[in-house]
Amino acid sequence: MLDAAAKALSQMMSPPMRSILWRSIGLALVLITVLAIGLQRLLSWFATYGEVWLEGLLGPGWHSSLEVLAWIISIAAGLGVVFGSVFLMPAITSLVASLFVDDVADIVEREHYPAERPGTALPFSQAIYEGIKTALLTILVYLAALPLVLFAGAGFLIFFLAAAWLLGREYFELAAMRFRSPEEARAMRRDNAATIFTAGLIIAAFVSIPIVNLATPIFGMAFMVHMHKRLSGPRPELIEPARQLR
């Protein structure tokens, strides 16, 4: 697994991958800026008007609790772009990865597995669907864990473990679906759940590093291409022709 991660890291700045890397980073920056500003606007609205609306809905007995919540949210609104960048980055990288899955996988397969049949490109609609689904699920899980972050440090651990599970799941299935049906890819992921979750921990650690995490779609996809090959088991066609002649 560490060898697969090292190969993915070493290939990220190779000439064939560099163009994809810059396009991926550019798109991630645009999306994270737009969504973070939107989050800041939403938090500002709640800090200004949402407290009154919720108090009318829940009753005056909630006044003190809502005041505390509004105070916390007003601080978060002031840090909107920064907060949003951290909070939304795993979701953004999931969406970006779905756009570049085949570009990255093709390069990894050509360089490291030249003797194997190349994967089949995913239909664009299916790749986008998988990316949007994971992005929305990530946001829902993070929203559920947000109160624990505000009131207990355990929330950050939940964030990290959730990111590991969600990102490991998405990147592996995208890599596997180049060779298998969606149902077979999901079944393979379930059969190797512990290994894929552990690999997801590496991707979650990568996405938690500021600035560097903009390259998560490239690293995660390349990493999981290697993991899918290894979990698929040894096959004669994976042996390079030069070695077969010996």
PDB file of C-alpha atoms in Angstrom:
ATOM      1  CA  MET A   1       0.000   0.000   0.000  1.00  0.00           C
ATOM      2  CA  LEU A   2       2.794   2.432   0.870  1.00  0.00           C
ATOM      3  CA  ASP A   3       4.536   1.477  -2.359  1.00  0.00           C
ATOM      4  CA  ALA A   4       1.345   2.314  -4.291  1.00  0.00           C
ATOM      5  CA  ALA A   5       1.125   5.680  -2.525  1.00  0.00           C
ATOM      6  CA  ALA A   6       4.786   6.398  -3.296  1.00  0.00           C
ATOM      7  CA  LYS A   7       4.266   5.574  -6.983  1.00  0.00           C
ATOM      8  CA  ALA A   8       1.249   7.880  -7.124  1.00  0.00           C
ATOM      9  CA  LEU A   9       3.209  10.716  -5.511  1.00  0.00           C
ATOM     10  CA  SER A  10       6.207  10.283  -7.787  1.00  0.00           C
ATOM     11  CA  GLN A  11       4.046  10.329 -10.918  1.00  0.00           C
ATOM     12  CA  MET A  12       2.060  13.459 -10.007  1.00  0.00           C
ATOM     13  CA  MET A  13       4.646  15.864 -11.417  1.00  0.00           C
ATOM     14  CA  SER A  14       5.621  13.755 -14.422  1.00  0.00           C
ATOM     15  CA  PRO A  15       5.223  15.576 -17.779  1.00  0.00           C
ATOM     16  CA  PRO A  16       2.121  13.597 -18.892  1.00  0.00           C
ATOM     17  CA  MET A  17       0.373  14.241 -15.561  1.00  0.00           C
ATOM     18  CA  ARG A  18       1.357  17.905 -15.145  1.00  0.00           C
ATOM     19  CA  SER A  19      -1.297  19.320 -17.468  1.00  0.00           C
ATOM     20  CA  ILE A  20      -4.048  17.378 -15.679  1.00  0.00           C
ATOM     21  CA  LEU A  21      -2.671  18.505 -12.318  1.00  0.00           C
ATOM     22  CA  TRP A  22      -2.847  22.221 -13.181  1.00  0.00           C
ATOM     23  CA  ARG A  23      -6.334  21.903 -14.667  1.00  0.00           C
ATOM     24  CA  SER A  24      -7.495  19.997 -11.597  1.00  0.00           C
ATOM     25  CA  ILE A  25      -6.036  22.601  -9.234  1.00  0.00           C
ATOM     26  CA  GLY A  26      -7.556  25.472 -11.209  1.00  0.00           C
ATOM     27  CA  LEU A  27     -11.021  23.927 -11.186  1.00  0.00           C
ATOM     28  CA  ALA A  28     -10.781  23.088  -7.478  1.00  0.00           C
ATOM     29  CA  LEU A  29      -9.792  26.681  -6.655  1.00  0.00           C
ATOM     30  CA  VAL A  30     -12.746  28.097  -8.583  1.00  0.00           C
ATOM     31  CA  LEU A  31     -15.235  25.705  -6.979  1.00  0.00           C
ATOM     32  CA  ILE A  32     -13.911  26.111  -3.451  1.00  0.00           C
ATOM     33  CA  THR A  33     -13.967  29.904  -3.722  1.00  0.00           C
ATOM     34  CA  VAL A  34     -17.533  30.030  -5.044  1.00  0.00           C
ATOM     35  CA  LEU A  35     -18.858  27.534  -2.506  1.00  0.00           C
ATOM     36  CA  ALA A  36     -16.933  29.034   0.428  1.00  0.00           C
ATOM     37  CA  ILE A  37     -18.320  32.490  -0.344  1.00  0.00           C
ATOM     38  CA  GLY A  38     -21.801  30.970  -0.557  1.00  0.00           C
ATOM     39  CA  LEU A  39     -21.260  29.302   2.824  1.00  0.00           C
ATOM     40  CA  GLN A  40     -20.106  32.616   4.296  1.00  0.00           C
ATOM     41  CA  ARG A  41     -23.276  34.312   3.030  1.00  0.00           C
ATOM     42  CA  LEU A  42     -25.444  31.563   4.516  1.00  0.00           C
ATOM     43  CA  LEU A  43     -23.721  31.771   7.895  1.00  0.00           C
ATOM     44  CA  SER A  44     -24.005  35.552   7.884  1.00  0.00           C
ATOM     45  CA  TRP A  45     -27.740  35.299   7.190  1.00  0.00           C
ATOM     46  CA  PHE A  46     -28.226  32.862  10.039  1.00  0.00           C
ATOM     47  CA  ALA A  47     -26.186  34.967  12.471  1.00  0.00           C
ATOM     48  CA  THR A  48     -28.297  38.010  11.553  1.00  0.00           C
ATOM     49  CA  TYR A  49     -31.824  36.683  10.942  1.00  0.00           C
ATOM     50  CA  GLY A  50     -31.810  32.940  11.617  1.00  0.00           C
ATOM     51  CA  GLU A  51     -31.729  33.270  15.408  1.00  0.00           C
ATOM     52  CA  VAL A  52     -35.022  35.212  15.437  1.00  0.00           C
ATOM     53  CA  TRP A  53     -36.624  32.767  12.983  1.00  0.00           C
ATOM     54  CA  LEU A  54     -35.577  29.702  15.008  1.00  0.00           C
ATOM     55  CA  GLU A  55     -36.676  31.256  18.293  1.00  0.00           C
ATOM     56  CA  GLY A  56     -40.118  31.893  16.820  1.00  0.00           C
ATOM     57  CA  LEU A  57     -40.188  28.281  15.629  1.00  0.00           C
ATOM     58  CA  LEU A  58     -38.833  26.619  18.797  1.00  0.00           C
ATOM     59  CA  GLY A  59     -40.126  29.013  21.456  1.00  0.00           C
ATOM     60  CA  PRO A  60     -38.557  31.503  23.922  1.00  0.00           C
ATOM     61  CA  GLY A  61     -37.120  28.682  26.030  1.00  0.00           C
ATOM     62  CA  TRP A  62     -34.402  28.242  23.394  1.00  0.00           C
ATOM     63  CA  HIS A  63     -33.319  31.897  23.515  1.00  0.00           C
ATOM     64  CA  SER A  64     -30.049  31.400  25.434  1.00  0.00           C
ATOM     65  CA  SER A  65     -28.977  28.348  23.410  1.00  0.00           C
ATOM     66  CA  LEU A  66     -29.729  30.108  20.130  1.00  0.00           C
ATOM     67  CA  GLU A  67     -27.754  33.161  21.240  1.00  0.00           C
ATOM     68  CA  VAL A  68     -24.704  30.970  21.834  1.00  0.00           C
ATOM     69  CA  LEU A  69     -25.202  29.228  18.478  1.00  0.00           C
ATOM     70  CA  ALA A  70     -25.590  32.581  16.680  1.00  0.00           C
ATOM     71  CA  TRP A  71     -22.379  33.827  18.326  1.00  0.00           C
ATOM     72  CA  ILE A  72     -20.466  30.753  17.180  1.00  0.00           C
ATOM     73  CA  ILE A  73     -21.894  31.004  13.674  1.00  0.00           C
ATOM     74  CA  SER A  74     -21.038  34.713  13.450  1.00  0.00           C
ATOM     75  CA  ILE A  75     -17.403  33.815  14.146  1.00  0.00           C
ATOM     76  CA  ALA A  76     -17.550  31.086  11.484  1.00  0.00           C
ATOM     77  CA  ALA A  77     -19.068  33.588   9.037  1.00  0.00           C
ATOM     78  CA  GLY A  78     -16.145  35.918   9.611  1.00  0.00           C
ATOM     79  CA  LEU A  79     -13.853  33.063   8.631  1.00  0.00           C
ATOM     80  CA  GLY A  80     -16.182  31.967   5.829  1.00  0.00           C
ATOM     81  CA  VAL A  81     -13.693  31.353   3.022  1.00  0.00           C
ATOM     82  CA  VAL A  82     -11.106  29.722   5.301  1.00  0.00           C
ATOM     83  CA  PHE A  83     -13.717  27.639   7.121  1.00  0.00           C
ATOM     84  CA  GLY A  84     -15.369  26.681   3.858  1.00  0.00           C
ATOM     85  CA  SER A  85     -12.070  25.691   2.277  1.00  0.00           C
ATOM     86  CA  VAL A  86     -11.354  23.222   5.078  1.00  0.00           C
ATOM     87  CA  PHE A  87     -14.918  21.989   5.406  1.00  0.00           C
ATOM     88  CA  LEU A  88     -15.651  21.577   1.709  1.00  0.00           C
ATOM     89  CA  MET A  89     -12.293  20.396   0.359  1.00  0.00           C
ATOM     90  CA  PRO A  90     -13.041  16.634   0.490  1.00  0.00           C
ATOM     91  CA  ALA A  91     -16.362  17.231  -1.274  1.00  0.00           C
ATOM     92  CA  ILE A  92     -14.737  19.460  -3.906  1.00  0.00           C
ATOM     93  CA  THR A  93     -11.953  16.979  -4.621  1.00  0.00           C
ATOM     94  CA  SER A  94     -14.529  14.202  -5.034  1.00  0.00           C
ATOM     95  CA  LEU A  95     -16.328  16.206  -7.693  1.00  0.00           C
ATOM     96  CA  VAL A  96     -13.106  17.229  -9.473  1.00  0.00           C
ATOM     97  CA  ALA A  97     -11.827  13.639  -9.443  1.00  0.00           C
ATOM     98  CA  SER A  98     -14.884  12.469 -11.369  1.00  0.00           C
ATOM     99  CA  LEU A  99     -13.907  14.799 -14.235  1.00  0.00           C
ATOM    100  CA  PHE A 100     -10.323  13.550 -14.540  1.00  0.00           C
ATOM    101  CA  VAL A 101     -10.660   9.880 -13.583  1.00  0.00           C
ATOM    102  CA  ASP A 102      -9.928   8.483 -17.030  1.00  0.00           C
ATOM    103  CA  ASP A 103      -7.128  10.935 -17.885  1.00  0.00           C
ATOM    104  CA  VAL A 104      -5.230   9.994 -14.725  1.00  0.00           C
ATOM    105  CA  ALA A 105      -5.973   6.265 -14.929  1.00  0.00           C
ATOM    106  CA  ASP A 106      -4.859   6.070 -18.577  1.00  0.00           C
ATOM    107  CA  ILE A 107      -1.451   7.559 -17.739  1.00  0.00           C
ATOM    108  CA  VAL A 108      -0.922   5.275 -14.717  1.00  0.00           C
ATOM    109  CA  GLU A 109      -1.931   2.177 -16.674  1.00  0.00           C
ATOM    110  CA  ARG A 110       0.311   3.022 -19.646  1.00  0.00           C
ATOM    111  CA  GLU A 111       3.371   3.601 -17.465  1.00  0.00           C
ATOM    112  CA  HIS A 112       3.024   0.880 -14.841  1.00  0.00           C
ATOM    113  CA  TYR A 113       0.843  -1.783 -16.513  1.00  0.00           C
ATOM    114  CA  PRO A 114       1.693  -1.630 -20.229  1.00  0.00           C
ATOM    115  CA  ALA A 115       1.001  -5.316 -20.865  1.00  0.00           C
ATOM    116  CA  GLU A 116      -2.511  -5.312 -19.424  1.00  0.00           C
ATOM    117  CA  ARG A 117      -5.676  -4.493 -21.293  1.00  0.00           C
ATOM    118  CA  PRO A 118      -6.398  -0.791 -20.668  1.00  0.00           C
ATOM    119  CA  GLY A 119      -9.530   0.177 -18.802  1.00  0.00           C
ATOM    120  CA  THR A 120     -12.659   1.449 -20.503  1.00  0.00           C
ATOM    121  CA  ALA A 121     -13.460   5.115 -19.992  1.00  0.00           C
ATOM    122  CA  LEU A 122     -16.470   5.743 -17.773  1.00  0.00           C
ATOM    123  CA  PRO A 123     -19.457   7.445 -19.384  1.00  0.00           C
ATOM    124  CA  PHE A 124     -19.244  11.147 -18.511  1.00  0.00           C
ATOM    125  CA  SER A 125     -22.716  11.141 -16.929  1.00  0.00           C
ATOM    126  CA  GLN A 126     -21.845   8.206 -14.679  1.00  0.00           C
ATOM    127  CA  ALA A 127     -18.551   9.742 -13.555  1.00  0.00           C
ATOM    128  CA  ILE A 128     -20.267  13.042 -12.735  1.00  0.00           C
ATOM    129  CA  TYR A 129     -23.066  11.219 -10.919  1.00  0.00           C
ATOM    130  CA  GLU A 130     -20.546   9.376  -8.731  1.00  0.00           C
ATOM    131  CA  GLY A 131     -18.686  12.608  -7.974  1.00  0.00           C
ATOM    132  CA  ILE A 132     -21.821  14.581  -7.084  1.00  0.00           C
ATOM    133  CA  LYS A 133     -23.177  11.719  -4.984  1.00  0.00           C
ATOM    134  CA  THR A 134     -19.984  11.477  -2.935  1.00  0.00           C
ATOM    135  CA  ALA A 135     -19.699  15.261  -2.607  1.00  0.00           C
ATOM    136  CA  LEU A 136     -23.261  15.566  -1.267  1.00  0.00           C
ATOM    137  CA  LEU A 137     -22.812  12.596   1.052  1.00  0.00           C
ATOM    138  CA  THR A 138     -19.595  14.141   2.377  1.00  0.00           C
ATOM    139  CA  ILE A 139     -21.352  17.418   3.128  1.00  0.00           C
ATOM    140  CA  LEU A 140     -24.237  15.611   4.875  1.00  0.00           C
ATOM    141  CA  VAL A 141     -21.857  13.591   7.053  1.00  0.00           C
ATOM    142  CA  TYR A 142     -19.863  16.711   7.899  1.00  0.00           C
ATOM    143  CA  LEU A 143     -23.030  18.654   8.794  1.00  0.00           C
ATOM    144  CA  ALA A 144     -24.061  15.829  11.112  1.00  0.00           C
ATOM    145  CA  ALA A 145     -20.641  15.932  12.803  1.00  0.00           C
ATOM    146  CA  LEU A 146     -20.442  19.742  12.926  1.00  0.00           C
ATOM    147  CA  PRO A 147     -22.080  20.112  16.370  1.00  0.00           C
ATOM    148  CA  LEU A 148     -19.446  17.752  17.785  1.00  0.00           C
ATOM    149  CA  VAL A 149     -16.706  19.980  16.321  1.00  0.00           C
ATOM    150  CA  LEU A 150     -18.272  23.072  17.887  1.00  0.00           C
ATOM    151  CA  PHE A 151     -18.703  21.524  21.329  1.00  0.00           C
ATOM    152  CA  ALA A 152     -16.228  18.636  21.459  1.00  0.00           C
ATOM    153  CA  GLY A 153     -12.875  17.893  19.855  1.00  0.00           C
ATOM    154  CA  ALA A 154     -14.068  14.404  18.873  1.00  0.00           C
ATOM    155  CA  GLY A 155     -15.755  15.991  15.857  1.00  0.00           C
ATOM    156  CA  PHE A 156     -12.425  16.483  14.107  1.00  0.00           C
ATOM    157  CA  LEU A 157     -11.674  12.767  14.446  1.00  0.00           C
ATOM    158  CA  ILE A 158     -15.131  12.004  13.015  1.00  0.00           C
ATOM    159  CA  PHE A 159     -14.371  14.359  10.111  1.00  0.00           C
ATOM    160  CA  PHE A 160     -11.123  12.548   9.395  1.00  0.00           C
ATOM    161  CA  LEU A 161     -12.577   9.034   9.590  1.00  0.00           C
ATOM    162  CA  ALA A 162     -15.594  10.053   7.495  1.00  0.00           C
ATOM    163  CA  ALA A 163     -13.296  11.532   4.849  1.00  0.00           C
ATOM    164  CA  ALA A 164     -11.225   8.329   4.822  1.00  0.00           C
ATOM    165  CA  TRP A 165     -14.288   6.157   4.280  1.00  0.00           C
ATOM    166  CA  LEU A 166     -15.942   8.405   1.688  1.00  0.00           C
ATOM    167  CA  LEU A 167     -12.821   9.225  -0.346  1.00  0.00           C
ATOM    168  CA  GLY A 168     -11.464   5.683  -0.259  1.00  0.00           C
ATOM    169  CA  ARG A 169     -14.831   4.394  -1.399  1.00  0.00           C
ATOM    170  CA  GLU A 170     -15.209   6.855  -4.288  1.00  0.00           C
ATOM    171  CA  TYR A 171     -11.684   6.708  -5.701  1.00  0.00           C
ATOM    172  CA  PHE A 172     -11.584   2.906  -5.543  1.00  0.00           C
ATOM    173  CA  GLU A 173     -14.954   2.493  -7.238  1.00  0.00           C
ATOM    174  CA  LEU A 174     -13.999   4.952  -9.985  1.00  0.00           C
ATOM    175  CA  ALA A 175     -10.813   2.967 -10.635  1.00  0.00           C
ATOM    176  CA  ALA A 176     -12.625  -0.383 -10.501  1.00  0.00           C
ATOM    177  CA  MET A 177     -15.482   0.675 -12.790  1.00  0.00           C
ATOM    178  CA  ARG A 178     -13.024   1.057 -15.658  1.00  0.00           C
ATOM    179  CA  PHE A 179     -12.833  -2.760 -15.641  1.00  0.00           C
ATOM    180  CA  ARG A 180     -16.036  -3.863 -13.914  1.00  0.00           C
ATOM    181  CA  SER A 181     -19.712  -3.027 -13.807  1.00  0.00           C
ATOM    182  CA  PRO A 182     -20.782  -0.630 -11.027  1.00  0.00           C
ATOM    183  CA  GLU A 183     -22.303  -3.558  -9.102  1.00  0.00           C
ATOM    184  CA  GLU A 184     -19.089  -5.600  -9.371  1.00  0.00           C
ATOM    185  CA  ALA A 185     -16.982  -2.592  -8.355  1.00  0.00           C
ATOM    186  CA  ARG A 186     -19.084  -2.040  -5.240  1.00  0.00           C
ATOM    187  CA  ALA A 187     -18.983  -5.741  -4.381  1.00  0.00           C
ATOM    188  CA  MET A 188     -15.193  -5.743  -4.686  1.00  0.00           C
ATOM    189  CA  ARG A 189     -14.998  -2.671  -2.478  1.00  0.00           C
ATOM    190  CA  ARG A 190     -17.150  -4.360   0.179  1.00  0.00           C
ATOM    191  CA  ASP A 191     -15.034  -7.547   0.003  1.00  0.00           C
ATOM    192  CA  ASN A 192     -11.890  -5.501   0.628  1.00  0.00           C
ATOM    193  CA  ALA A 193     -13.460  -2.926   2.950  1.00  0.00           C
ATOM    194  CA  ALA A 194     -10.682  -2.883   5.561  1.00  0.00           C
ATOM    195  CA  THR A 195      -7.900  -2.473   2.993  1.00  0.00           C
ATOM    196  CA  ILE A 196      -9.737   0.259   1.101  1.00  0.00           C
ATOM    197  CA  PHE A 197     -10.577   2.115   4.312  1.00  0.00           C
ATOM    198  CA  THR A 198      -6.890   2.005   5.294  1.00  0.00           C
ATOM    199  CA  ALA A 199      -5.987   3.370   1.856  1.00  0.00           C
ATOM    200  CA  GLY A 200      -8.658   6.010   2.401  1.00  0.00           C
ATOM    201  CA  LEU A 201      -6.856   7.103   5.558  1.00  0.00           C
ATOM    202  CA  ILE A 202      -3.835   7.975   3.396  1.00  0.00           C
ATOM    203  CA  ILE A 203      -6.024  10.035   1.043  1.00  0.00           C
ATOM    204  CA  ALA A 204      -7.717  11.723   4.033  1.00  0.00           C
ATOM    205  CA  ALA A 205      -4.292  12.647   5.416  1.00  0.00           C
ATOM    206  CA  PHE A 206      -3.349  14.083   2.019  1.00  0.00           C
ATOM    207  CA  VAL A 207      -6.548  16.135   1.750  1.00  0.00           C
ATOM    208  CA  SER A 208      -5.970  17.572   5.243  1.00  0.00           C
ATOM    209  CA  ILE A 209      -2.746  19.311   4.177  1.00  0.00           C
ATOM    210  CA  PRO A 210      -3.489  22.916   3.088  1.00  0.00           C
ATOM    211  CA  ILE A 211      -2.490  23.848  -0.481  1.00  0.00           C
ATOM    212  CA  VAL A 212      -1.190  20.340  -1.157  1.00  0.00           C
ATOM    213  CA  ASN A 213      -4.758  19.036  -0.911  1.00  0.00           C
ATOM    214  CA  LEU A 214      -5.611  20.771  -4.186  1.00  0.00           C
ATOM    215  CA  ALA A 215      -3.817  17.873  -5.879  1.00  0.00           C
ATOM    216  CA  THR A 216      -5.925  15.246  -4.078  1.00  0.00           C
ATOM    217  CA  PRO A 217      -7.897  14.205  -7.211  1.00  0.00           C
ATOM    218  CA  ILE A 218      -4.664  13.300  -9.022  1.00  0.00           C
ATOM    219  CA  PHE A 219      -3.036  11.548  -6.068  1.00  0.00           C
ATOM    220  CA  GLY A 220      -6.192   9.729  -4.963  1.00  0.00           C
ATOM    221  CA  MET A 221      -7.038   8.466  -8.432  1.00  0.00           C
ATOM    222  CA  ALA A 222      -3.496   7.300  -9.250  1.00  0.00           C
ATOM    223  CA  PHE A 223      -3.210   5.655  -5.825  1.00  0.00           C
ATOM    224  CA  MET A 224      -6.456   3.724  -6.203  1.00  0.00           C
ATOM    225  CA  VAL A 225      -5.580   2.568  -9.736  1.00  0.00           C
ATOM    226  CA  HIS A 226      -2.591   0.806  -8.163  1.00  0.00           C
ATOM    227  CA  MET A 227      -4.728  -0.540  -5.309  1.00  0.00           C
ATOM    228  CA  HIS A 228      -7.309  -1.950  -7.720  1.00  0.00           C
ATOM    229  CA  LYS A 229      -4.602  -3.693  -9.720  1.00  0.00           C
ATOM    230  CA  ARG A 230      -3.160  -5.262  -6.583  1.00  0.00           C
ATOM    231  CA  LEU A 231      -6.495  -6.367  -5.169  1.00  0.00           C
ATOM    232  CA  SER A 232      -7.446  -7.871  -8.531  1.00  0.00           C
ATOM    233  CA  GLY A 233      -4.709 -10.466  -7.969  1.00  0.00           C
ATOM    234  CA  PRO A 234      -1.747 -11.633 -10.075  1.00  0.00           C
ATOM    235  CA  ARG A 235      -2.551 -12.239 -13.713  1.00  0.00           C
ATOM    236  CA  PRO A 236      -0.209 -13.354 -16.536  1.00  0.00           C
ATOM    237  CA  GLU A 237      -1.139 -10.369 -18.676  1.00  0.00           C
ATOM    238  CA  LEU A 238       0.281  -8.031 -16.018  1.00  0.00           C
ATOM    239  CA  ILE A 239       3.785  -9.374 -16.662  1.00  0.00           C
ATOM    240  CA  GLU A 240       5.705  -7.100 -18.981  1.00  0.00           C
ATOM    241  CA  PRO A 241       6.560  -8.710 -22.358  1.00  0.00           C
ATOM    242  CA  ALA A 242      10.284  -8.370 -21.666  1.00  0.00           C
ATOM    243  CA  ARG A 243       9.933 -10.506 -18.557  1.00  0.00           C
ATOM    244  CA  GLN A 244       7.845 -13.126 -20.343  1.00  0.00           C
ATOM    245  CA  LEU A 245      10.706 -13.767 -22.736  1.00  0.00           C
ATOM    246  CA  ARG A 246      13.122 -14.691 -19.955  1.00  0.00           C
TER     247      ARG A 246
END
